[in-house]
Amino acid sequence: MDKVFIENFNNIISYISPRIQIYLKNINDSTIMKIQEIRIRSNRPVVIVTNSGSWFLNKSGKLSLIFSPNCIVASESEIFESINKMCRYSMHSHYEDLLNGYITLPNGSRVGITGTAVYDKNNVKGIKDIDGINIRIPRQIQGVSEPLFDSILKNRPLSLLIVGPPSSGKTTMLKDLMFQFSSGRIGKYYKICVVDERKEIVTSKRDISSIGPNTDVLYGFPKSQGISMAVRTLSPDIIICDEVDSDEIDAIIDVMNTGVNFILSVHAGNYQELKEKRFYKKILKNKCLNYFVILKGSNNPCEISEIIKINGDINENNIDFNNFNIEHFNSFELYKKNQDAYKSC
């Protein structure tokens, strides 16, 4: 896993302007394994974000908590060069993504951008003067969903909403659940459909050791449209989506009586913040999901704080995971162990 992650990191930084690449390549492997984001801003220092906070990159490839003249500062031209490379030298073809404030790299890494909105009457029609990029480093940490299988997913899939703030491991958890259900984790190779609007969950549809042998992917479709299409044409057992909003919850409610389970994620710092979401009461009223899975946060990525059962109202007999010991295992080993089963299908 370390080797794969480092190769992925090196692939990501290949899109960054050459001078900054040189310094990023000097970072040692043990530090690379901790990196969550790379923030590059025009005429400001390059910042590396780990689960312990924000660090400045200096000219030796080391990270420092203190900004000094030895830190790497990006230029305006380096920001433009990096964005151009990320768009494969065709920014026009990435117009819609840029308008939404991001670019998705081929490996699934999302790059957020900052700049100035261009208005046509009251509508934003473009973005100019891009002066910053934030590169999120995607992970597939195998086995992080094991606590869910040990507690609530022992016998069958259920509909879950993974809840956590940015960088808490929501997408990583979705990836592992996708693989485990598709790979016979609980005795059946469930049909999975991933509606991956921004190409963040599935980086390669050809990598069976990553997505499992029974997974379909709908790339680029708006989630509400993709959910409807999946139910009509792919007969999935489970549909997986990242970062849902109120419109997508409406689409789920529309198809909730078809026997399909949903595994979704949403941004919220904790359960109290989730209750402020517009769709929270819809979930309770329509009973379209079975559990809320609350993650601890960016300091403890993928660690579960609690699991809350949904019964139309909240059952307070929740599962507390504060002292739960997460045992990681190698999903690829599971895949190899089941080779004979795959061949006999």
PDB file of C-alpha atoms in Angstrom, residues 214-343:
ATOM      1  CA  ASN A 214     -19.063  -6.824  -9.392  1.00  0.00           C
ATOM      2  CA  THR A 215     -19.018  -3.005  -9.573  1.00  0.00           C
ATOM      3  CA  ASP A 216     -20.483  -0.704 -12.233  1.00  0.00           C
ATOM      4  CA  VAL A 217     -19.555   2.975 -12.461  1.00  0.00           C
ATOM      5  CA  LEU A 218     -21.496   5.931 -13.853  1.00  0.00           C
ATOM      6  CA  TYR A 219     -18.975   8.740 -14.338  1.00  0.00           C
ATOM      7  CA  GLY A 220     -19.925  12.401 -14.592  1.00  0.00           C
ATOM      8  CA  PHE A 221     -23.701  12.052 -14.197  1.00  0.00           C
ATOM      9  CA  PRO A 222     -25.462  14.380 -11.749  1.00  0.00           C
ATOM     10  CA  LYS A 223     -26.212  12.140  -8.781  1.00  0.00           C
ATOM     11  CA  SER A 224     -29.998  12.409  -8.963  1.00  0.00           C
ATOM     12  CA  GLN A 225     -29.950  11.482 -12.680  1.00  0.00           C
ATOM     13  CA  GLY A 226     -27.393   8.717 -12.147  1.00  0.00           C
ATOM     14  CA  ILE A 227     -29.429   7.182  -9.332  1.00  0.00           C
ATOM     15  CA  SER A 228     -32.535   7.063 -11.525  1.00  0.00           C
ATOM     16  CA  MET A 229     -30.568   5.580 -14.440  1.00  0.00           C
ATOM     17  CA  ALA A 230     -28.925   2.948 -12.231  1.00  0.00           C
ATOM     18  CA  VAL A 231     -32.243   1.736 -10.861  1.00  0.00           C
ATOM     19  CA  ARG A 232     -33.844   1.595 -14.326  1.00  0.00           C
ATOM     20  CA  THR A 233     -31.016  -0.098 -16.217  1.00  0.00           C
ATOM     21  CA  LEU A 234     -28.457  -1.762 -13.910  1.00  0.00           C
ATOM     22  CA  SER A 235     -30.543  -3.490 -11.195  1.00  0.00           C
ATOM     23  CA  PRO A 236     -28.006  -2.745  -8.433  1.00  0.00           C
ATOM     24  CA  ASP A 237     -28.132  -4.133  -4.914  1.00  0.00           C
ATOM     25  CA  ILE A 238     -26.300  -1.085  -3.590  1.00  0.00           C
ATOM     26  CA  ILE A 239     -25.839   2.440  -4.980  1.00  0.00           C
ATOM     27  CA  ILE A 240     -22.899   4.503  -3.685  1.00  0.00           C
ATOM     28  CA  CYS A 241     -22.637   8.313  -3.927  1.00  0.00           C
ATOM     29  CA  ASP A 242     -20.324  10.880  -2.359  1.00  0.00           C
ATOM     30  CA  GLU A 243     -21.320  14.259  -0.858  1.00  0.00           C
ATOM     31  CA  VAL A 244     -25.098  14.237  -1.313  1.00  0.00           C
ATOM     32  CA  ASP A 245     -27.420  17.207  -0.909  1.00  0.00           C
ATOM     33  CA  SER A 246     -31.161  17.726  -0.614  1.00  0.00           C
ATOM     34  CA  ASP A 247     -31.880  17.066  -4.313  1.00  0.00           C
ATOM     35  CA  GLU A 248     -30.156  13.695  -4.194  1.00  0.00           C
ATOM     36  CA  ILE A 249     -32.062  12.690  -1.073  1.00  0.00           C
ATOM     37  CA  ASP A 250     -35.278  13.399  -3.004  1.00  0.00           C
ATOM     38  CA  ALA A 251     -34.082  11.055  -5.783  1.00  0.00           C
ATOM     39  CA  ILE A 252     -33.339   8.365  -3.201  1.00  0.00           C
ATOM     40  CA  ILE A 253     -36.768   8.716  -1.637  1.00  0.00           C
ATOM     41  CA  ASP A 254     -38.322   8.300  -5.109  1.00  0.00           C
ATOM     42  CA  VAL A 255     -36.709   4.874  -5.561  1.00  0.00           C
ATOM     43  CA  MET A 256     -36.503   3.688  -1.962  1.00  0.00           C
ATOM     44  CA  ASN A 257     -39.215   1.034  -2.451  1.00  0.00           C
ATOM     45  CA  THR A 258     -37.277  -0.745  -5.202  1.00  0.00           C
ATOM     46  CA  GLY A 259     -35.189  -2.803  -2.769  1.00  0.00           C
ATOM     47  CA  VAL A 260     -31.954  -0.912  -3.440  1.00  0.00           C
ATOM     48  CA  ASN A 261     -29.634  -0.001  -0.570  1.00  0.00           C
ATOM     49  CA  PHE A 262     -27.742   3.301  -0.565  1.00  0.00           C
ATOM     50  CA  ILE A 263     -24.344   4.151   0.897  1.00  0.00           C
ATOM     51  CA  LEU A 264     -23.851   7.908   0.878  1.00  0.00           C
ATOM     52  CA  SER A 265     -21.695  10.583   2.451  1.00  0.00           C
ATOM     53  CA  VAL A 266     -22.324  14.155   3.545  1.00  0.00           C
ATOM     54  CA  HIS A 267     -20.293  17.033   4.985  1.00  0.00           C
ATOM     55  CA  ALA A 268     -21.117  17.743   8.643  1.00  0.00           C
ATOM     56  CA  GLY A 269     -18.832  18.235  11.617  1.00  0.00           C
ATOM     57  CA  ASN A 270     -20.928  16.060  13.930  1.00  0.00           C
ATOM     58  CA  TYR A 271     -24.430  14.755  14.520  1.00  0.00           C
ATOM     59  CA  GLN A 272     -25.709  18.124  15.733  1.00  0.00           C
ATOM     60  CA  GLU A 273     -24.589  19.775  12.475  1.00  0.00           C
ATOM     61  CA  LEU A 274     -26.237  16.983  10.486  1.00  0.00           C
ATOM     62  CA  LYS A 275     -29.550  17.812  12.197  1.00  0.00           C
ATOM     63  CA  GLU A 276     -29.327  21.316  10.708  1.00  0.00           C
ATOM     64  CA  LYS A 277     -29.276  19.962   7.145  1.00  0.00           C
ATOM     65  CA  ARG A 278     -32.447  20.590   5.143  1.00  0.00           C
ATOM     66  CA  PHE A 279     -32.864  16.930   4.259  1.00  0.00           C
ATOM     67  CA  TYR A 280     -32.434  15.573   7.796  1.00  0.00           C
ATOM     68  CA  LYS A 281     -36.167  15.489   8.570  1.00  0.00           C
ATOM     69  CA  LYS A 282     -36.877  13.957   5.143  1.00  0.00           C
ATOM     70  CA  ILE A 283     -34.605  11.030   6.005  1.00  0.00           C
ATOM     71  CA  LEU A 284     -36.399  10.449   9.307  1.00  0.00           C
ATOM     72  CA  LYS A 285     -39.884  10.841   7.832  1.00  0.00           C
ATOM     73  CA  ASN A 286     -39.349   8.557   4.844  1.00  0.00           C
ATOM     74  CA  LYS A 287     -37.052   6.026   6.563  1.00  0.00           C
ATOM     75  CA  CYS A 288     -34.953   5.868   3.388  1.00  0.00           C
ATOM     76  CA  LEU A 289     -31.746   5.110   5.342  1.00  0.00           C
ATOM     77  CA  ASN A 290     -30.962   2.738   8.210  1.00  0.00           C
ATOM     78  CA  TYR A 291     -27.982   4.308   9.988  1.00  0.00           C
ATOM     79  CA  PHE A 292     -25.939   7.474  10.357  1.00  0.00           C
ATOM     80  CA  VAL A 293     -22.219   6.664  10.651  1.00  0.00           C
ATOM     81  CA  ILE A 294     -20.424   9.577  12.352  1.00  0.00           C
ATOM     82  CA  LEU A 295     -16.671   9.929  11.741  1.00  0.00           C
ATOM     83  CA  LYS A 296     -14.359  11.543  14.282  1.00  0.00           C
ATOM     84  CA  GLY A 297     -12.714  14.142  12.041  1.00  0.00           C
ATOM     85  CA  SER A 298      -9.550  15.098  10.196  1.00  0.00           C
ATOM     86  CA  ASN A 299      -7.263  14.315  13.140  1.00  0.00           C
ATOM     87  CA  ASN A 300      -8.465  10.689  13.077  1.00  0.00           C
ATOM     88  CA  PRO A 301      -9.354   9.944   9.432  1.00  0.00           C
ATOM     89  CA  CYS A 302     -11.768   7.030   8.893  1.00  0.00           C
ATOM     90  CA  GLU A 303     -12.239   6.400  12.605  1.00  0.00           C
ATOM     91  CA  ILE A 304     -15.865   6.013  13.649  1.00  0.00           C
ATOM     92  CA  SER A 305     -17.228   8.013  16.567  1.00  0.00           C
ATOM     93  CA  GLU A 306     -20.677   6.453  16.718  1.00  0.00           C
ATOM     94  CA  ILE A 307     -23.377   4.745  14.699  1.00  0.00           C
ATOM     95  CA  ILE A 308     -26.927   6.030  15.052  1.00  0.00           C
ATOM     96  CA  LYS A 309     -29.900   3.868  14.096  1.00  0.00           C
ATOM     97  CA  ILE A 310     -32.761   5.561  12.234  1.00  0.00           C
ATOM     98  CA  ASN A 311     -36.258   4.441  13.218  1.00  0.00           C
ATOM     99  CA  GLY A 312     -38.319   7.347  11.964  1.00  0.00           C
ATOM    100  CA  ASP A 313     -37.014   9.025  15.064  1.00  0.00           C
ATOM    101  CA  ILE A 314     -33.579   8.529  16.597  1.00  0.00           C
ATOM    102  CA  ASN A 315     -32.967   5.439  18.691  1.00  0.00           C
ATOM    103  CA  GLU A 316     -30.617   6.614  21.433  1.00  0.00           C
ATOM    104  CA  ASN A 317     -29.178   3.117  21.918  1.00  0.00           C
ATOM    105  CA  ASN A 318     -26.309   4.014  19.620  1.00  0.00           C
ATOM    106  CA  ILE A 319     -23.030   2.214  19.062  1.00  0.00           C
ATOM    107  CA  ASP A 320     -20.101   4.152  20.541  1.00  0.00           C
ATOM    108  CA  PHE A 321     -16.804   3.526  18.742  1.00  0.00           C
ATOM    109  CA  ASN A 322     -14.530   5.693  20.885  1.00  0.00           C
ATOM    110  CA  ASN A 323     -12.706   2.644  22.200  1.00  0.00           C
ATOM    111  CA  PHE A 324     -13.121   0.442  19.133  1.00  0.00           C
ATOM    112  CA  ASN A 325      -9.931  -1.190  17.871  1.00  0.00           C
ATOM    113  CA  ILE A 326      -9.822  -0.948  14.068  1.00  0.00           C
ATOM    114  CA  GLU A 327      -8.015  -3.955  12.619  1.00  0.00           C
ATOM    115  CA  HIS A 328      -6.742  -3.219   9.124  1.00  0.00           C
ATOM    116  CA  PHE A 329      -6.400  -5.996   6.577  1.00  0.00           C
ATOM    117  CA  ASN A 330      -5.308  -6.253   2.985  1.00  0.00           C
ATOM    118  CA  SER A 331      -8.271  -6.261   0.604  1.00  0.00           C
ATOM    119  CA  PHE A 332      -6.118  -7.466  -2.271  1.00  0.00           C
ATOM    120  CA  GLU A 333      -5.304 -10.601  -0.258  1.00  0.00           C
ATOM    121  CA  LEU A 334      -9.053 -11.198   0.034  1.00  0.00           C
ATOM    122  CA  TYR A 335      -9.331 -10.825  -3.725  1.00  0.00           C
ATOM    123  CA  LYS A 336      -6.538 -13.349  -4.353  1.00  0.00           C
ATOM    124  CA  LYS A 337      -7.998 -15.780  -1.814  1.00  0.00           C
ATOM    125  CA  ASN A 338     -11.290 -15.724  -3.709  1.00  0.00           C
ATOM    126  CA  GLN A 339      -9.777 -16.243  -7.173  1.00  0.00           C
ATOM    127  CA  ASP A 340     -11.300 -19.722  -7.514  1.00  0.00           C
ATOM    128  CA  ALA A 341     -14.741 -18.355  -6.703  1.00  0.00           C
ATOM    129  CA  TYR A 342     -14.340 -15.648  -9.328  1.00  0.00           C
ATOM    130  CA  LYS A 343     -13.269 -18.193 -11.948  1.00  0.00           C
TER     131      LYS A 343
END
